[in-house]
Coordinates of C-alpha atoms in Angstrom, one line a residue:
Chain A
X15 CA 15.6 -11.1 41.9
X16 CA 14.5 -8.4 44.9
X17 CA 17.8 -6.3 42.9
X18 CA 16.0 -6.7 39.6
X19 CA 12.7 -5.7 40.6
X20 CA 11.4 -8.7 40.1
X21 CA 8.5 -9.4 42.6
X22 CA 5.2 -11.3 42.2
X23 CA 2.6 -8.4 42.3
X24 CA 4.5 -6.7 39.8
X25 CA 4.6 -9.9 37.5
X26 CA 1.0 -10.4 37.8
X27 CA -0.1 -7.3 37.0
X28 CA 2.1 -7.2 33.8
X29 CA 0.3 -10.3 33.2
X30 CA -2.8 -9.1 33.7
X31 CA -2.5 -6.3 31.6
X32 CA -1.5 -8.0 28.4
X33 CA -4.5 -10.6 28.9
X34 CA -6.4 -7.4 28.8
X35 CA -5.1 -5.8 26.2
X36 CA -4.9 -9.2 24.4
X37 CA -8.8 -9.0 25.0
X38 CA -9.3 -5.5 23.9
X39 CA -7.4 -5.7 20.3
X40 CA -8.7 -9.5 19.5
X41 CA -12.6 -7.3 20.4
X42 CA -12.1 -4.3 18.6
X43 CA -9.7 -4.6 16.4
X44 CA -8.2 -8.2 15.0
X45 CA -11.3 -9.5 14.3
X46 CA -13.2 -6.5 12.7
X47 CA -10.5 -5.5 10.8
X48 CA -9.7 -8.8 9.8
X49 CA -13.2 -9.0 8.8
X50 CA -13.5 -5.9 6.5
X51 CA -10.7 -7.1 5.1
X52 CA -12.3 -10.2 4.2
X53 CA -15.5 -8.2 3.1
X54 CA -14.0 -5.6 1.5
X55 CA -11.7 -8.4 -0.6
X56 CA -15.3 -10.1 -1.4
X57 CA -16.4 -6.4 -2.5
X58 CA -13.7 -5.7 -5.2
X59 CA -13.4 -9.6 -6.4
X60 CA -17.1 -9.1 -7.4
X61 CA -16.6 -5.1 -8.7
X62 CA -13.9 -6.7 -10.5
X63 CA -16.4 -9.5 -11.8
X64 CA -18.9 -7.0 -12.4
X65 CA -16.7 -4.5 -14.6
X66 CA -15.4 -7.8 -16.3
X67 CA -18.9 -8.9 -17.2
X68 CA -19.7 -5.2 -18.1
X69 CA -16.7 -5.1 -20.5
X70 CA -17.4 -8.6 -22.2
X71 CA -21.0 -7.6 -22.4
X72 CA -19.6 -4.0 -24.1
X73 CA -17.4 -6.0 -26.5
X74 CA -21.1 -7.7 -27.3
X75 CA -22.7 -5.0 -27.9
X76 CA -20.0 -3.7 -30.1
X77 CA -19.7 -6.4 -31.8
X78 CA -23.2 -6.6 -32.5
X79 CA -23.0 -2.8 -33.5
X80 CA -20.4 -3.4 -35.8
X81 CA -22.4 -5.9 -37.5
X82 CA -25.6 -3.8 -38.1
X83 CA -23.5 -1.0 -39.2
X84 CA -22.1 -3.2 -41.9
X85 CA -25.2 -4.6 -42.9
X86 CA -26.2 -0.9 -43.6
X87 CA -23.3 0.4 -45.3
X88 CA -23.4 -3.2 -47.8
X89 CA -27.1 -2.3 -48.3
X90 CA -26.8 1.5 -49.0
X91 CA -23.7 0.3 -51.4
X92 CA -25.7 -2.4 -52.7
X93 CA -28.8 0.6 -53.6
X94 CA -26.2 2.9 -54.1
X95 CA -24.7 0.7 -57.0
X96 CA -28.2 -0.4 -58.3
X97 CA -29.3 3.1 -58.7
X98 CA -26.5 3.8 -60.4
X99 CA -26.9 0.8 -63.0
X100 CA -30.2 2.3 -63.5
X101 CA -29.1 5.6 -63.9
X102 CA -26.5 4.4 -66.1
X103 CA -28.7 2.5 -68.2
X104 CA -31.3 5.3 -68.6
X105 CA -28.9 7.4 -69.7
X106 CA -27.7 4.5 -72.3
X107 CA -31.4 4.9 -73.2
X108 CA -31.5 8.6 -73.3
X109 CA -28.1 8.6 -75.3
X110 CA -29.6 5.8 -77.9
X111 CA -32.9 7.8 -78.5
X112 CA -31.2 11.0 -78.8
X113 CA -29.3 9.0 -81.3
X114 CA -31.9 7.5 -83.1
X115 CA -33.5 11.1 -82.7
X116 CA -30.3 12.2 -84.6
X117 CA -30.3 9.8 -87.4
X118 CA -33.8 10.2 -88.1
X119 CA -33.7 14.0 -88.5
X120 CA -30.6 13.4 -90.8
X121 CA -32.0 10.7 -92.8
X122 CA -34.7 12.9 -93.1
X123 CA -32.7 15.9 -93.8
X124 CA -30.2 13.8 -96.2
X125 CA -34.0 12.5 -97.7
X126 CA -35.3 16.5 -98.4
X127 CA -31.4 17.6 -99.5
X128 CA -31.1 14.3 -102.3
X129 CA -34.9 15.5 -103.3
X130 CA -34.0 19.1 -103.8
X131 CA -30.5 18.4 -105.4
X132 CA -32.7 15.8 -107.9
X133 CA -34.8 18.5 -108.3
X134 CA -32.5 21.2 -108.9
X135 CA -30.5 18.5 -111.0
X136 CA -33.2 18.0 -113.2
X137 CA -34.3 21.0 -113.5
X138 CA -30.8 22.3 -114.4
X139 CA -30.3 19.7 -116.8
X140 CA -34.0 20.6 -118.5
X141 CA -33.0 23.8 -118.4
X142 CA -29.3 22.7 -119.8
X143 CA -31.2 21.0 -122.5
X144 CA -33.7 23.5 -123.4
X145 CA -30.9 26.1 -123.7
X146 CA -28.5 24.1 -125.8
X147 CA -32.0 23.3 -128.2
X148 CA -32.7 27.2 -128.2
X149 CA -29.3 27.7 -129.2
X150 CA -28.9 25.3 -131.6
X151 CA -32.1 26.5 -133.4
X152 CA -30.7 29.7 -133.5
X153 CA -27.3 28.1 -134.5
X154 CA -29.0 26.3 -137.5
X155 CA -32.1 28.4 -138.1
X156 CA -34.2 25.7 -138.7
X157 CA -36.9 23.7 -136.7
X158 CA -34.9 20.7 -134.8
X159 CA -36.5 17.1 -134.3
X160 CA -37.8 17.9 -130.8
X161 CA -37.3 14.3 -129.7
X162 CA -33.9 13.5 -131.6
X163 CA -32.2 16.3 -131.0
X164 CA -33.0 15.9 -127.1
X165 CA -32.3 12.6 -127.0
X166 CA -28.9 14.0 -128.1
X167 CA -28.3 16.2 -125.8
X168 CA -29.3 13.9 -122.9
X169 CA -26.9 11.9 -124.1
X170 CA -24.2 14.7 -124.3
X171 CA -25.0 15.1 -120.9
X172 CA -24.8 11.7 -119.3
X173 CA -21.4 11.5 -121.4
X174 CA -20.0 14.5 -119.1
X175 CA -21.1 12.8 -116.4
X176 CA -24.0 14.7 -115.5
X177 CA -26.9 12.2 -115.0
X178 CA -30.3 12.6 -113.3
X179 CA -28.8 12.5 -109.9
X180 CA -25.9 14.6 -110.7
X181 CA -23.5 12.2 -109.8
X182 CA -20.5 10.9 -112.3
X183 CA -21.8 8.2 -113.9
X184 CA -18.8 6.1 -114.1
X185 CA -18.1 6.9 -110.1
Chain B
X8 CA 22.1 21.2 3.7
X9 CA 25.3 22.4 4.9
X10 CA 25.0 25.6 2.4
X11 CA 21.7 27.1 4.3
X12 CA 23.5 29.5 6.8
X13 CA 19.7 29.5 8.7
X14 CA 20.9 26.0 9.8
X15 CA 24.3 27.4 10.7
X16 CA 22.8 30.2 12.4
X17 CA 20.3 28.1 14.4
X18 CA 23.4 25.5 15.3
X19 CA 24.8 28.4 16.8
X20 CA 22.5 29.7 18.4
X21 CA 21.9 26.5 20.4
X22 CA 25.0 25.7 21.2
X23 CA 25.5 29.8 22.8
X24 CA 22.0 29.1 24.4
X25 CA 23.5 25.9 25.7
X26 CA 26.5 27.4 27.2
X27 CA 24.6 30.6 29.0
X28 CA 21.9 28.2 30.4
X29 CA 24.8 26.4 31.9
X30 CA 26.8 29.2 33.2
X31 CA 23.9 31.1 34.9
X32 CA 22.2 28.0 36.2
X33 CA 24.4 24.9 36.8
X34 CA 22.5 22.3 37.9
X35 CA 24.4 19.9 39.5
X36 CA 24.5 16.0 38.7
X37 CA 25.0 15.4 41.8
X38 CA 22.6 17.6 43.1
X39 CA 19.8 15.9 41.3
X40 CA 20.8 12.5 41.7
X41 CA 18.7 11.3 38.7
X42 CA 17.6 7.4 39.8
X43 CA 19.2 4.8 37.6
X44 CA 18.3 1.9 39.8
X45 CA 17.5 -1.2 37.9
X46 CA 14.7 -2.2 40.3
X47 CA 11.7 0.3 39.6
X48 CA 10.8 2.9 42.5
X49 CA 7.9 2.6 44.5
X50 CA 6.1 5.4 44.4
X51 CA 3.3 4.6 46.9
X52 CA 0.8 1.7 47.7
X53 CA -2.0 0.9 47.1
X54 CA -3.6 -1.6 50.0
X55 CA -0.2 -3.3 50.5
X56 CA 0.8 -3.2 46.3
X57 CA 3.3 -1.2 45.5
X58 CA 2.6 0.9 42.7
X59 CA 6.0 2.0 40.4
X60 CA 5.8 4.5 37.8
X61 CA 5.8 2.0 35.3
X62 CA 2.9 0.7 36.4
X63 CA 1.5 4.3 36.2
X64 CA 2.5 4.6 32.4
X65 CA 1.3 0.9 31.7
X66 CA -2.4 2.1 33.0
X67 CA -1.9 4.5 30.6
X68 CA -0.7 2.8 27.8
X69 CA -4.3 0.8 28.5
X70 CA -5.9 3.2 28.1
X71 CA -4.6 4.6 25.3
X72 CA -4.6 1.4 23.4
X73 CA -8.2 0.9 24.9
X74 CA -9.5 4.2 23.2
X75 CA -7.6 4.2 20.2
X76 CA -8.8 0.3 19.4
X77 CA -12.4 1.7 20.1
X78 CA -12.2 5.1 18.2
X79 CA -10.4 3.6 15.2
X80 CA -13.0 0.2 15.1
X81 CA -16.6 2.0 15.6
X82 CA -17.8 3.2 12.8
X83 CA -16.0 0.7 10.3
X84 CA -16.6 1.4 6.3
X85 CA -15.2 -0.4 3.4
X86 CA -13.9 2.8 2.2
X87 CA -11.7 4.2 5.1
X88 CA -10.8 7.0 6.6
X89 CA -9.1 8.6 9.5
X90 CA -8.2 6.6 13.1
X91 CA -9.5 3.6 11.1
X92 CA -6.8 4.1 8.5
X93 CA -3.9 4.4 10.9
X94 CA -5.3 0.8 12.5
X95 CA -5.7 -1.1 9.1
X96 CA -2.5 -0.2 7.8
X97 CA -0.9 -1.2 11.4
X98 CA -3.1 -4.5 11.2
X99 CA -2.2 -5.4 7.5
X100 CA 1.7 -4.5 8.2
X101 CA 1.3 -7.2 10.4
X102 CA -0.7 -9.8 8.6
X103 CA 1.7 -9.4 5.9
X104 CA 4.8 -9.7 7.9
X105 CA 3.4 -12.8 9.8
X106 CA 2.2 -14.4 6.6
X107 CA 5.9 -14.3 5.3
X108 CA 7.2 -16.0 8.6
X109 CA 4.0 -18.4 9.3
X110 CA 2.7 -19.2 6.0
X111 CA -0.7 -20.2 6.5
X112 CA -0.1 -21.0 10.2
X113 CA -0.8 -17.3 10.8
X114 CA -4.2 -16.9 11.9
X115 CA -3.6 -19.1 15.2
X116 CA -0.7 -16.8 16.2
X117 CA -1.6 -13.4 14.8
X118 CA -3.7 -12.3 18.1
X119 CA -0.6 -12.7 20.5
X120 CA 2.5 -11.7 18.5
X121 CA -0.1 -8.9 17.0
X122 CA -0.6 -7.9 20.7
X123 CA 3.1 -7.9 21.8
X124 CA 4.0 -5.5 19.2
X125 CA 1.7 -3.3 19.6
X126 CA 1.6 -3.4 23.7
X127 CA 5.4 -3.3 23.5
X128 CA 5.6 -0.6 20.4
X129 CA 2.9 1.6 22.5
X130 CA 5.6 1.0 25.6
X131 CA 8.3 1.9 24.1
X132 CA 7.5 5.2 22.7
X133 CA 5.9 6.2 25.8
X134 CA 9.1 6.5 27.4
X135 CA 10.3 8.7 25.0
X136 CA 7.7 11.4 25.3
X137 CA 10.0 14.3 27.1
X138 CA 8.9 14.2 30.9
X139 CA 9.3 11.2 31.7
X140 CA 11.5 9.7 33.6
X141 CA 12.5 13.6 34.4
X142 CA 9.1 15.0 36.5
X143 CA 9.2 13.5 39.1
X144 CA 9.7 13.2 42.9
X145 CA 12.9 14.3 44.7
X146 CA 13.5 11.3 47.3
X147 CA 15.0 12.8 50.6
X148 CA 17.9 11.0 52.0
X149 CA 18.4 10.9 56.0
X150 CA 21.9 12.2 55.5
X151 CA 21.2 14.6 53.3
X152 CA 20.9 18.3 54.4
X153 CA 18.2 19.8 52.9
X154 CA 16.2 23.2 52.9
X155 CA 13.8 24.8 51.3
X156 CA 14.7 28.1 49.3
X157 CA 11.9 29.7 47.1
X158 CA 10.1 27.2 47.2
X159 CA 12.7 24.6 45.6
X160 CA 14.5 21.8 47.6
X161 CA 18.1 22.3 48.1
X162 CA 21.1 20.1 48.7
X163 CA 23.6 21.3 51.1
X164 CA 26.9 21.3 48.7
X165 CA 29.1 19.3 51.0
X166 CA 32.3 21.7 50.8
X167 CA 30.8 24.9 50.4
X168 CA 27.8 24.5 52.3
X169 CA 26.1 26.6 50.1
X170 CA 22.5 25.6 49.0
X171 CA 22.2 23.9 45.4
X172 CA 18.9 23.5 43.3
X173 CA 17.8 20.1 42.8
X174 CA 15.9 20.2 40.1
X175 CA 14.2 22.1 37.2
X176 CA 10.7 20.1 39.0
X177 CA 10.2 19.5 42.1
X178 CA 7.6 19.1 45.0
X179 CA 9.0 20.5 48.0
X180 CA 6.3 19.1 50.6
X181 CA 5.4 16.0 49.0
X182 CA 2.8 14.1 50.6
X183 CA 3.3 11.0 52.4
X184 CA 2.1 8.6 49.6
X185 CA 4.7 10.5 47.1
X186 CA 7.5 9.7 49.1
X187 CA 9.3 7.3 46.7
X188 CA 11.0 4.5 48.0
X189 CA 12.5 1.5 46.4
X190 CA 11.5 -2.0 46.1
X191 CA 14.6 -3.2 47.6
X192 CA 14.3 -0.7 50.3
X193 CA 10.6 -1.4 51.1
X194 CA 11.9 -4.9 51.4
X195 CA 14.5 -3.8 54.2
X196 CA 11.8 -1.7 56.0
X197 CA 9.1 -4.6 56.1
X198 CA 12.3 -6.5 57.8
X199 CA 13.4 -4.2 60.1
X200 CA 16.8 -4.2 58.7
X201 CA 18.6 -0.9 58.7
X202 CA 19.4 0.7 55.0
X203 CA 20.5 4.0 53.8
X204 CA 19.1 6.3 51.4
X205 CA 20.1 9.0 49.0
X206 CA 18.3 11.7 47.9
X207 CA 16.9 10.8 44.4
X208 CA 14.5 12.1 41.9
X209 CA 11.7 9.6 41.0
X210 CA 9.8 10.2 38.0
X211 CA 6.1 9.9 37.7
X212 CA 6.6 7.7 34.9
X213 CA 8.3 5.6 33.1
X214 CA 8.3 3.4 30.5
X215 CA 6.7 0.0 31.4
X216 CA 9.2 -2.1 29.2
X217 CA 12.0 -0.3 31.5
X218 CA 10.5 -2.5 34.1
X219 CA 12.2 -6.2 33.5
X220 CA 8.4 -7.4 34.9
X221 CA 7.2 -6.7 31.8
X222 CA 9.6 -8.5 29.4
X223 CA 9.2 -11.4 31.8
X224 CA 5.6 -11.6 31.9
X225 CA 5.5 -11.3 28.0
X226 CA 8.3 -13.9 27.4
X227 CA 6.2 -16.2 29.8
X228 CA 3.5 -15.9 27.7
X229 CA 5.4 -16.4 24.4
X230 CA 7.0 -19.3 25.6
X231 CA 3.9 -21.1 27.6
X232 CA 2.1 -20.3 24.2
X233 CA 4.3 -21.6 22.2
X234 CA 4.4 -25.1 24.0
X235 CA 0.6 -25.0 24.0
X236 CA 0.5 -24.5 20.2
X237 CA 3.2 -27.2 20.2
X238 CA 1.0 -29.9 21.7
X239 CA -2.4 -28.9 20.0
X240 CA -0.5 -29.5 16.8
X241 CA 1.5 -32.5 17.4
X242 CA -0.3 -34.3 20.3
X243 CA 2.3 -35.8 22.9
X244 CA 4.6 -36.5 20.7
X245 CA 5.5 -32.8 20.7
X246 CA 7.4 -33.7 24.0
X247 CA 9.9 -36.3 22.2
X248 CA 11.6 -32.8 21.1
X249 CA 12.8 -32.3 24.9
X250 CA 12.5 -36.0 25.9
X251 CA 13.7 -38.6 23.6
X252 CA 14.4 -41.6 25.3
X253 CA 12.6 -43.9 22.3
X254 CA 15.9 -45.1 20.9
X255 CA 17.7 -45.5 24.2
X256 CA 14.6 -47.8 25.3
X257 CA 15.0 -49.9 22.1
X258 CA 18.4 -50.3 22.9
X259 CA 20.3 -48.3 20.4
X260 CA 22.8 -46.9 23.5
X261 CA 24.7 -44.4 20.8
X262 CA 22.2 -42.6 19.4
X263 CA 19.8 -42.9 22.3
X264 CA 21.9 -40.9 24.7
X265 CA 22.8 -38.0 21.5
X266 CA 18.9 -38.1 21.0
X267 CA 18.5 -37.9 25.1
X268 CA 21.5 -34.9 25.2
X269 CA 19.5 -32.9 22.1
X270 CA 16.3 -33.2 24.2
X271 CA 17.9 -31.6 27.0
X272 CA 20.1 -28.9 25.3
X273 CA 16.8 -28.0 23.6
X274 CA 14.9 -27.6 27.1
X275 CA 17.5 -25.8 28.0
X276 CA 17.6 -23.8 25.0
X277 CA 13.8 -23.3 25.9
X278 CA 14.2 -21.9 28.9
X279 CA 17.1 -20.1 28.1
X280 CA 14.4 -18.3 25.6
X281 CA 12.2 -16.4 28.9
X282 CA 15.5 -15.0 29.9
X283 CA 16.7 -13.5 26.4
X284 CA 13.0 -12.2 25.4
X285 CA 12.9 -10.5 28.8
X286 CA 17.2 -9.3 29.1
X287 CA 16.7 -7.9 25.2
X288 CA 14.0 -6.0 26.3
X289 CA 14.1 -4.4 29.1
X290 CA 18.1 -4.1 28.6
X291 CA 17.5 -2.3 25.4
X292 CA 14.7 0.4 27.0
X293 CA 16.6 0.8 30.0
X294 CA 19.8 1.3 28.5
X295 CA 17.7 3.7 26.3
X296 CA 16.5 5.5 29.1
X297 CA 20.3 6.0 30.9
X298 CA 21.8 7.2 27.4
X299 CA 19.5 10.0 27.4
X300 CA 19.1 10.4 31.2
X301 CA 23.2 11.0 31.3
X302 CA 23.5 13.3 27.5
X303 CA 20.7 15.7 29.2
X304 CA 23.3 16.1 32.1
X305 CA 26.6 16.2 30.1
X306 CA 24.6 19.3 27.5
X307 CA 21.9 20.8 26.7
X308 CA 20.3 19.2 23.6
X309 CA 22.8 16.7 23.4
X310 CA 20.1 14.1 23.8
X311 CA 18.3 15.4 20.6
X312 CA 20.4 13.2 18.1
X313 CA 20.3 10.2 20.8
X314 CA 16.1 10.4 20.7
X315 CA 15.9 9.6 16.9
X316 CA 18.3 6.0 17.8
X317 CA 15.8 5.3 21.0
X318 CA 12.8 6.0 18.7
X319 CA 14.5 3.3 15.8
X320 CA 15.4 0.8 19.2
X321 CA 11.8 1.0 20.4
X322 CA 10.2 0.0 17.0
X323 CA 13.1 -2.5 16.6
X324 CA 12.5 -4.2 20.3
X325 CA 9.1 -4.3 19.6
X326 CA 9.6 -5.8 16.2
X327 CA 11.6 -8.7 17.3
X328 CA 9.7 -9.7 20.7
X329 CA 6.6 -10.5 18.1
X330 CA 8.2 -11.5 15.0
X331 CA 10.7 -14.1 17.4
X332 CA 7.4 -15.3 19.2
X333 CA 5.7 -16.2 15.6
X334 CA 8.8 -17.4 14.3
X335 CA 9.1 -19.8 17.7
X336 CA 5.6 -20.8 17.5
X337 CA 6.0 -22.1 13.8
X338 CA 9.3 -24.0 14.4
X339 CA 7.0 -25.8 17.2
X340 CA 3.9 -26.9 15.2
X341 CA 6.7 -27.5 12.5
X342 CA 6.9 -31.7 12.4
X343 CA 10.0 -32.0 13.6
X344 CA 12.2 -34.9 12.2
X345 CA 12.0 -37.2 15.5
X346 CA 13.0 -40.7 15.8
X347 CA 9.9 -41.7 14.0
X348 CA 11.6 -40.9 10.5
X349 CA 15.2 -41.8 11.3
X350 CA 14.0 -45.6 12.3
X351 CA 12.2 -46.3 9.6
X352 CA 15.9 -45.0 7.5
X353 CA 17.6 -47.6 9.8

């Protein structure tokens, strides 16, 4: 033992020394450390809770978000679309009156046209038949039955098709 | 690596360095005498208690523990930074390493296998610091010319008669209380029994796991722990794993006497456990200490490539004193399978 260096002082202040230190680390450093580990475990479980609440709370709120945004877009369709059934329908209206409109100064225009075409019929058959009279008076040199010999020529002319309203009589 | 000619050049360079510094100044082996005695010097005492240089560096290796625990743990924050740093990571290294080996057994043990690494990991790598076990004391031998020559010690060369340095450091008039003397030697004295002494160098310091005190006082406490642990867990019946006489009692002469031969292999086993915690130890450090104690005589720098397998054997030493104490300590409070179960098979 003496040649090992073994020797009771020597033995007891080794053992000594590590019950010191033994004291010192478990004070200072075991169990603070072991402590803040603990606490700072605590501290990121709940940040971790936290940012998971925060994120389903997010998703929420998206969600939610979402929703309104497509209430509004199906409500600005839906006024969107109605405005454009009215439009559409006020422009039916607009077309049908111009229409009407339309008709109405051609039936009126057609009216006037048929009058003056009468008009200028008749007046070209009077003429037609006051001619043809004048001619054949001049033709036979005598006086003519005013009322037979126009009756004649009337009927000359509805023969040639060339009635009151000018149109063929057979058409 | 082997392309950069700077390396080359440096190699060189060393090596030329190496062989100048050795022709111009050749210190002699013998000359110095560099102490390699197992037993650790005594360097002076203290009212009657001899202090050794390990002693010296374990007061140190306090200290520094004692600082560095107080630095690193006073102003603790969740977020850290700094000393505080360097201790968590050392503290969780551990915790993890002892949860692997302890399971949830861990907390009981943590605080002494915790503080054997660290008191051991501190001890180790003190030794290593250049200085010591090199600045030291030269011990003066009675037979031993001696002289002093600008103000170095010299050896009388025994065939040339011509005066040798001693030492790169020395203290030529060392007082009283330096003069180094070894245990063994003190012993002799305090008998009145003649001895002879050499002149030695003594180092201030050393490191305290060199000292086979240390590893014995640790594996003490391992051990006595470990039966401690052993009985809070299991009671008395934690003694049936070195005494089992139950089935030799009850008659059952076979299997009493294996049971009664386990029982006392494992005591032996036991005790044989002190003696291998304390001989890895300190046979590792010391052995250590020699290796680069005799490649700084044989060349310069030699030790340089030896340092980086002392540094790996410190943390290594250190490793396996705590994690065989945890391991030990679990096996204990582990229920063994005693006689209990077997009978109740039978």
């Amino acid at each position: 033992m003496e040649k090992l260096g073994i020797n009771l002082p020597w033995l007891l202040a080794q053992l000594i020394n590590f019950i010191l230190v033994l004291v010192i680390l478990r004070m200072l450093v075991y169990k603070p450390v072991l402590a803040m580990f603990e606490t700072r475990k605590q501290k990121i479980q709940e940040s971790l809770d936290t940012a998971e609440k925060v994120k389903a709370d997010a998703a929420q709120q998206q969600k939610e978000f979402d929703r309104k945004l497509d209430d509004a877009r199906r409500e600005a369709q839906a006024a969107a679309a109605s405005a454009q059934q009215a439009a559409e329908k006020e422009r039916q209206r607009i077309i049908a009156e111009a229409q009407q409109d339309a008709e109405k100064i051609r039936v009126a225009a057609r009216g006037e046209l048929d009058y003056e075409r009468k008009q200028m019929v008749s007046e070209l058959r009077h003429q037609v038949i006051e001619l043809s009279m004048l001619g054949a008076q001049r033709v036979i040199g005598g006086n003519l039955d005013e009322r037979k010999s126009r009756q004649l020529v009337e009927n000359f002319l509805n023969e040639v098709d060339f009635g009151p309203n000018g149109q063929k009589a057979g058409a | 690596m082997l392309k950069n000619p700077r390396l080359w050049i440096a190699i060189v360079a060393f090596l030329a360095a190496g062989i100048l510094v050795k022709m111009f100044f050749p210190f002699s082996a013998a000359a110095v005498r560099a102490s390699v005695a197992i037993a650790p010097e005594i360097l002076f005492f203290i009212g009657g208690f001899p202090v050794s240089p390990t002693l010296i560096t374990l007061l140190i290796v306090l200290v520094i523990l004692l600082l560095v625990s107080f630095l690193g743990t006073r102003n603790m924050r969740i977020v850290p930074s700094g000393l505080q740093n360097v201790v968590e990571v050392v503290i969780e290294q551990l915790v993890n390493l002892f949860v692997g080996i302890a399971g949830p057994m861990w907390t009981k043990f943590f605080a002494i296998a915790a503080s054997f690494f660290i008191l051991l990991l501190v001890s180790n790598f003190i030794g290593l610091i250049p200085g010591a076990g090199s600045i030291g004391v030269i011990k003066v031998g009675k037979e031993t010319h001696t002289q002093v020559v600008n103000g170095q010690i010299c050896f009388e060369n025994e065939e040339t008669h011509e005066c040798e340095p001693s030492g790169i450091f020395a203290i030529a008039d060392a007082p009283d209380f330096l003069t180094p003397i070894s245990l063994e030697h003190a012993n002799m004295k305090a008998r009145g029994e003649e001895y002879e002494e050499h002149g030695a160098l003594v180092p201030f310091l050393r490191a305290p796991s060199s000292d086979l005190n240390m590893g014995l006082a640790l594996a003490l406490v391992s051990v006595f722990m470990t039966q401690v642990y052993g009985m809070q867990k299991q009671g008395l019946r934690y003694w049936t794993r070195f005494f089992s006489f139950g089935r030799l009692l009850k008659g059952d002469i076979g299997f009493g006497l294996i049971d009664v031969f386990v029982g006392l292999v494992e005591f032996i086993s036991e005790l044989g456990k002190i003696i291998s915690f304390s001989f890895r130890l300190f046979g590792n450090i010391f052995a250590g200490e020699i290796i680069l104690l005799i490649m700084a005589f044989l060349f310069l720098m030699l030790p340089f490539p030896f340092y980086f397998f002392e540094f790996f054997v410190a943390f290594i030493q250190a490793f396996v004193f705590a994690v065989l104490t945890m391991a030990f300590m679990r096996i204990a409070t582990a229920e063994h399978g005693g006689e209990g179960h077997g009978e109740a098979k039978h």
